[in-house]
Amino acid sequence: MLKREVRKLYREKRKHLSSSEQMKLDDLMLIQFQKLDLPFLSYALSFFPIEEKHEVNTFIFTAYLQFRNPGLHIAYPRTDFSNDQMQAILDKSENFARNAYNIYEPVSGEEVAPQLLDLVLVPLLACDQSGNRLGYGKGFYDRFLKLCRPDCLKVGLSYFEPIQVITDTDEFDVPLNYCITPQKAYVF
Ligand SMILES: Nc1nc2c(c(=O)[nH]1)N(C=O)[C@@H](CNc1ccc(C(=O)N[C@@H](CCC(=O)O)C(=O)O)cc1)CN2
Ligand SMILES: Nc1ncnc2c1ncn2[C@@H]1O[C@H](COP(=O)(O)OP(=O)(O)OP(=O)(O)O)[C@@H](O)[C@H]1O
C-alpha cells in the first residue's frame, strides 16, 4: 500500500477507538512490551501522546522502563516546524506547553544529544512487516533517528497489527527494531 492510503485508513481506524477500548489496548501492549529482552538503558526518548489523535498512552511504558532501569533519563521531543527538525529535551516535568499543533512539548530544558539515546519510543500511524513506519508525514522522526547510534533501539507503538508492505518507502525512512501491538511484540 502507498503511504498516502495507509495514512488515511489508519487515521480513520484510530479515530473510532473509544477511550475504554484504548485503555484495554494500552494494557495489552504493556504486556507485550514487557516481553522484550532489553539491555540496561540510561537515556530514552518518549513522546507526549496527543489525546485527540488517540495516540498510545506512553506513560505506562516509561513508568515500566524507569522501574526496570533505575536512574533512567527520559526525554521528550521538541519540534521546530520551520525546518522539520526535532530535539530531545530532558523531562523536568513543569515546563511543558502545547505547541501550535496541540502537542505538549518541553519549552525549556536540557537537550540530550541523539547519540546518547539507548531507546526511542516512536509514534506511528502504521508500520509494515519489515518494520517500515509511517507518521504524520513531516519526516521529523526520519531526520532525528538518523542522528542516533546504530544500536539505539527504535520501538514503535501501534494499536493495530502491521500491514503487509508499505510500497513507497524512500532512502530517508529509518526502520524500527521492534513494534509493539496489543497482540504481539514484533522483532524486525
Ligand atoms: N505525540 C506525538 N508527538 C510528536 C509526534 C507524534 O507523532 N506524536 N511527532 C512525529 O513526527 C512530531 C510532531 N510531528 C507532527 C507532524 C505533522 C503534524 C501536522 O501536520 N499536523 C496537522 C495534521 C495532522 C494529521 O492529522 O495528519 C494538524 O495537526 O493540523 C503535527 C505533528 C514530534 N512530536
Ligand atoms: N533527512 C532528510 N532530508 C530531507 N528530506 C527528508 C529527510 N528525511 C525525510 N525527508 C522527507 O520528509 C518526508 C517524510 O515523509 P514520510 O511520509 O516518510 O514521513 P513520516 O515518516 O510519516 O513522518 P515522521 O517521521 O514525522 O513520523 C519525505 O518527503 C522524505 O523524503
Short mmCIF file of C-alpha atoms and ligand atoms in Angstrom, two decimals:
data_model
loop_
_atom_site.label_atom_id
_atom_site.label_comp_id
_atom_site.label_asym_id
_atom_site.label_seq_id
_atom_site.Cartn_x
_atom_site.Cartn_y
_atom_site.Cartn_z
CA MET A 1 0.00 0.00 0.00
CA LEU A 2 1.03 3.60 -0.57
CA LYS A 3 1.83 5.80 2.45
CA ARG A 4 -0.97 8.15 1.44
CA GLU A 5 -3.54 5.33 1.50
CA VAL A 6 -2.21 3.83 4.74
CA ARG A 7 -2.31 7.21 6.45
CA LYS A 8 -5.94 7.80 5.51
CA LEU A 9 -7.04 4.33 6.59
CA TYR A 10 -5.22 4.27 9.91
CA ARG A 11 -6.14 7.82 10.86
CA GLU A 12 -9.78 6.69 10.50
CA LYS A 13 -9.25 3.44 12.40
CA ARG A 14 -7.71 5.29 15.33
CA LYS A 15 -10.45 7.91 15.36
CA HIS A 16 -13.03 5.23 16.04
CA LEU A 17 -11.39 3.82 19.16
CA SER A 18 -13.28 4.64 22.36
CA SER A 19 -11.27 5.63 25.41
CA SER A 20 -12.18 2.40 27.22
CA GLU A 21 -11.05 0.38 24.19
CA GLN A 22 -7.84 2.39 24.14
CA MET A 23 -7.16 1.70 27.82
CA LYS A 24 -7.62 -2.02 27.26
CA LEU A 25 -5.30 -1.96 24.25
CA ASP A 26 -2.70 0.07 26.20
CA ASP A 27 -2.67 -2.64 28.89
CA LEU A 28 -2.30 -5.42 26.34
CA MET A 29 0.55 -3.52 24.71
CA LEU A 30 2.34 -3.11 28.02
CA ILE A 31 2.20 -6.90 28.47
CA GLN A 32 3.81 -7.32 25.03
CA PHE A 33 6.38 -4.61 25.76
CA GLN A 34 7.43 -6.44 28.92
CA LYS A 35 8.35 -9.45 26.76
CA LEU A 36 11.20 -7.53 25.09
CA ASP A 37 14.63 -8.55 26.24
CA LEU A 38 16.05 -5.03 26.58
CA PRO A 39 19.55 -4.13 27.77
CA PHE A 40 20.11 -1.70 30.65
CA LEU A 41 19.05 1.77 29.49
CA SER A 42 20.42 5.15 30.55
CA TYR A 43 18.60 7.51 28.16
CA ALA A 44 15.28 7.07 26.41
CA LEU A 45 13.13 9.35 24.24
CA SER A 46 9.38 9.10 24.71
CA PHE A 47 6.61 11.34 23.36
CA PHE A 48 3.63 13.08 24.90
CA PRO A 49 0.51 11.40 23.46
CA ILE A 50 -1.90 13.62 21.52
CA GLU A 51 -5.25 12.71 23.07
CA GLU A 52 -7.48 13.91 20.26
CA LYS A 53 -5.46 11.79 17.82
CA HIS A 54 -5.97 8.75 20.07
CA GLU A 55 -2.27 8.09 20.49
CA VAL A 56 -0.95 5.35 22.75
CA ASN A 57 -0.52 6.14 26.45
CA THR A 58 3.27 6.26 26.58
CA PHE A 59 3.35 6.92 30.35
CA ILE A 60 2.73 3.29 31.28
CA PHE A 61 5.72 2.28 29.14
CA THR A 62 8.05 4.90 30.60
CA ALA A 63 6.92 4.02 34.15
CA TYR A 64 7.86 0.40 33.45
CA LEU A 65 11.21 1.44 31.90
CA GLN A 66 12.01 3.61 34.93
CA PHE A 67 11.22 0.73 37.26
CA ARG A 68 13.50 -1.62 35.30
CA ASN A 69 16.28 0.93 34.79
CA PRO A 70 16.84 2.94 37.99
CA GLY A 71 18.18 6.40 37.16
CA LEU A 72 16.88 6.27 33.58
CA HIS A 73 16.73 9.72 31.98
CA ILE A 74 13.60 10.30 29.91
CA ALA A 75 13.48 12.95 27.21
CA TYR A 76 10.61 14.35 25.13
CA PRO A 77 10.72 15.77 21.61
CA ARG A 78 10.65 19.49 20.89
CA THR A 79 9.83 20.19 17.27
CA ASP A 80 10.84 23.08 15.08
CA PHE A 81 8.32 23.35 12.26
CA SER A 82 10.48 25.91 10.44
CA ASN A 83 13.00 23.23 9.49
CA ASP A 84 11.18 19.98 10.44
CA GLN A 85 13.92 19.15 12.97
CA MET A 86 13.41 17.76 16.44
CA GLN A 87 15.43 17.89 19.67
CA ALA A 88 15.31 15.53 22.68
CA ILE A 89 14.78 17.54 25.89
CA LEU A 90 15.16 16.03 29.35
CA ASP A 91 11.92 15.69 31.26
CA LYS A 92 11.84 18.19 34.11
CA SER A 93 8.02 17.97 34.20
CA GLU A 94 6.84 21.56 34.81
CA ASN A 95 7.98 23.29 31.65
CA PHE A 96 5.66 21.67 29.12
CA ALA A 97 3.25 23.65 26.93
CA ARG A 98 1.06 22.93 23.91
CA ASN A 99 2.63 23.90 20.59
CA ALA A 100 0.77 25.16 17.50
CA TYR A 101 -0.17 21.55 16.69
CA ASN A 102 -1.63 20.90 20.13
CA ILE A 103 1.27 18.68 21.19
CA TYR A 104 2.66 19.04 24.70
CA GLU A 105 6.33 19.83 24.39
CA PRO A 106 9.09 20.96 26.73
CA VAL A 107 9.52 24.73 26.33
CA SER A 108 12.90 24.82 28.01
CA GLY A 109 15.28 22.28 29.45
CA GLU A 110 18.46 20.42 28.83
CA GLU A 111 18.99 18.84 25.43
CA VAL A 112 20.13 15.22 25.20
CA ALA A 113 22.45 14.52 22.29
CA PRO A 114 20.76 11.98 19.99
CA GLN A 115 23.88 9.78 20.26
CA LEU A 116 23.21 9.29 23.98
CA LEU A 117 19.81 7.71 23.47
CA ASP A 118 19.61 3.96 24.09
CA LEU A 119 15.95 3.64 23.15
CA VAL A 120 13.33 5.71 21.31
CA LEU A 121 9.58 5.13 21.62
CA VAL A 122 8.39 6.03 18.13
CA PRO A 123 4.87 7.34 17.44
CA LEU A 124 3.34 5.98 14.26
CA LEU A 125 0.12 5.63 12.33
CA ALA A 126 1.07 2.22 10.95
CA CYS A 127 4.04 0.01 10.17
CA ASP A 128 4.65 -2.89 7.81
CA GLN A 129 6.03 -6.39 8.30
CA SER A 130 9.59 -5.22 7.61
CA GLY A 131 9.49 -2.50 10.28
CA ASN A 132 8.95 0.43 7.93
CA ARG A 133 6.85 3.03 9.64
CA LEU A 134 4.73 5.97 8.78
CA GLY A 135 3.85 9.00 10.87
CA TYR A 136 2.12 12.28 10.10
CA GLY A 137 4.31 12.79 7.07
CA LYS A 138 6.74 15.55 8.01
CA GLY A 139 9.80 13.32 8.41
CA PHE A 140 10.62 14.52 11.96
CA TYR A 141 11.49 11.06 13.18
CA ASP A 142 13.26 10.05 9.96
CA ARG A 143 15.58 13.04 10.37
CA PHE A 144 16.05 12.54 14.09
CA LEU A 145 16.66 8.76 14.09
CA LYS A 146 19.43 9.20 11.53
CA LEU A 147 21.36 11.10 14.22
CA CYS A 148 21.06 8.28 16.77
CA ARG A 149 23.59 5.47 17.27
CA PRO A 150 23.07 2.40 15.09
CA ASP A 151 22.44 0.35 18.25
CA CYS A 152 19.76 2.73 19.55
CA LEU A 153 16.59 0.65 19.88
CA LYS A 154 13.68 2.05 17.91
CA VAL A 155 10.42 0.78 19.32
CA GLY A 156 7.16 1.55 17.51
CA LEU A 157 3.87 1.58 19.42
CA SER A 158 0.76 0.69 17.43
CA TYR A 159 -2.82 -0.24 18.31
CA PHE A 160 -3.03 -2.15 15.03
CA GLU A 161 -1.13 -5.07 13.52
CA PRO A 162 1.49 -4.34 10.82
CA ILE A 163 0.25 -4.10 7.25
CA GLN A 164 1.91 -6.33 4.66
CA VAL A 165 4.05 -3.77 2.87
CA ILE A 166 4.45 -0.01 2.54
CA THR A 167 5.43 0.22 -1.12
CA ASP A 168 6.70 3.78 -1.43
CA THR A 169 9.48 3.79 1.18
CA ASP A 170 12.39 6.13 0.43
CA GLU A 171 16.06 6.36 1.38
CA PHE A 172 15.21 8.57 4.38
CA ASP A 173 12.97 6.02 6.08
CA VAL A 174 14.58 4.56 9.22
CA PRO A 175 13.06 1.15 10.03
CA LEU A 176 12.05 0.05 13.53
CA ASN A 177 13.75 -2.68 15.57
CA TYR A 178 10.52 -3.58 17.34
CA CYS A 179 6.85 -2.84 17.04
CA ILE A 180 4.55 -3.38 19.99
CA THR A 181 0.89 -4.11 19.26
CA PRO A 182 -1.81 -5.43 21.59
CA GLN A 183 -1.24 -8.93 20.20
CA LYS A 184 2.48 -9.22 19.73
CA ALA A 185 5.98 -7.82 20.15
CA TYR A 186 7.30 -7.81 16.58
CA VAL A 187 11.06 -8.09 16.14
CA PHE A 188 12.40 -6.91 12.77
N1 LIG B 1 2.69 12.73 20.36
C1 LIG B 1 3.45 12.97 19.31
N2 LIG B 1 4.44 13.84 19.40
C2 LIG B 1 5.20 14.08 18.31
C3 LIG B 1 4.98 13.43 17.09
C4 LIG B 1 3.93 12.48 17.04
O1 LIG B 1 3.66 11.83 16.02
N3 LIG B 1 3.19 12.28 18.16
N4 LIG B 1 5.78 13.73 16.01
C5 LIG B 1 6.01 12.89 14.93
O2 LIG B 1 6.51 13.27 13.94
C6 LIG B 1 6.44 15.02 15.99
C7 LIG B 1 5.43 16.08 15.57
N5 LIG B 1 5.01 15.83 14.25
C8 LIG B 1 3.93 16.37 13.58
C9 LIG B 1 3.93 16.32 12.21
C10 LIG B 1 2.91 16.88 11.49
C11 LIG B 1 1.85 17.47 12.14
C12 LIG B 1 0.74 18.02 11.34
O3 LIG B 1 0.90 18.33 10.17
N6 LIG B 1 -0.44 18.10 11.89
C13 LIG B 1 -1.65 18.56 11.22
C14 LIG B 1 -2.41 17.40 10.60
C15 LIG B 1 -2.02 16.06 11.18
C16 LIG B 1 -2.80 14.87 10.66
O4 LIG B 1 -3.87 14.54 11.23
O5 LIG B 1 -2.33 14.23 9.72
C17 LIG B 1 -2.53 19.29 12.22
O6 LIG B 1 -2.47 18.97 13.42
O7 LIG B 1 -3.25 20.18 11.76
C18 LIG B 1 1.84 17.50 13.52
C19 LIG B 1 2.88 16.95 14.23
C20 LIG B 1 7.04 15.26 17.34
N7 LIG B 1 6.15 15.02 18.42
N1 LIG B 2 16.98 13.77 6.11
C1 LIG B 2 16.05 14.22 5.27
N2 LIG B 2 16.32 15.21 4.42
C2 LIG B 2 15.40 15.66 3.55
N3 LIG B 2 14.15 15.18 3.46
C3 LIG B 2 13.82 14.20 4.29
C4 LIG B 2 14.75 13.66 5.24
N4 LIG B 2 14.13 12.70 5.94
C5 LIG B 2 12.88 12.64 5.45
N5 LIG B 2 12.70 13.51 4.45
C6 LIG B 2 11.48 13.72 3.67
O1 LIG B 2 10.42 14.03 4.57
C7 LIG B 2 9.21 13.43 4.12
C8 LIG B 2 8.74 12.48 5.18
O2 LIG B 2 7.74 11.67 4.68
P1 LIG B 2 7.30 10.34 5.38
O3 LIG B 2 5.98 10.03 4.79
O4 LIG B 2 8.36 9.29 5.37
O5 LIG B 2 7.12 10.89 6.89
P2 LIG B 2 6.77 10.13 8.18
O6 LIG B 2 7.75 9.04 8.41
O7 LIG B 2 5.35 9.78 8.13
O8 LIG B 2 6.96 11.33 9.22
P3 LIG B 2 7.53 11.31 10.69
O9 LIG B 2 8.94 10.80 10.60
O10 LIG B 2 7.44 12.77 11.08
O11 LIG B 2 6.66 10.47 11.52
C9 LIG B 2 9.52 12.72 2.83
O12 LIG B 2 9.21 13.56 1.77
C10 LIG B 2 11.04 12.48 2.94
O13 LIG B 2 11.64 12.35 1.67
#
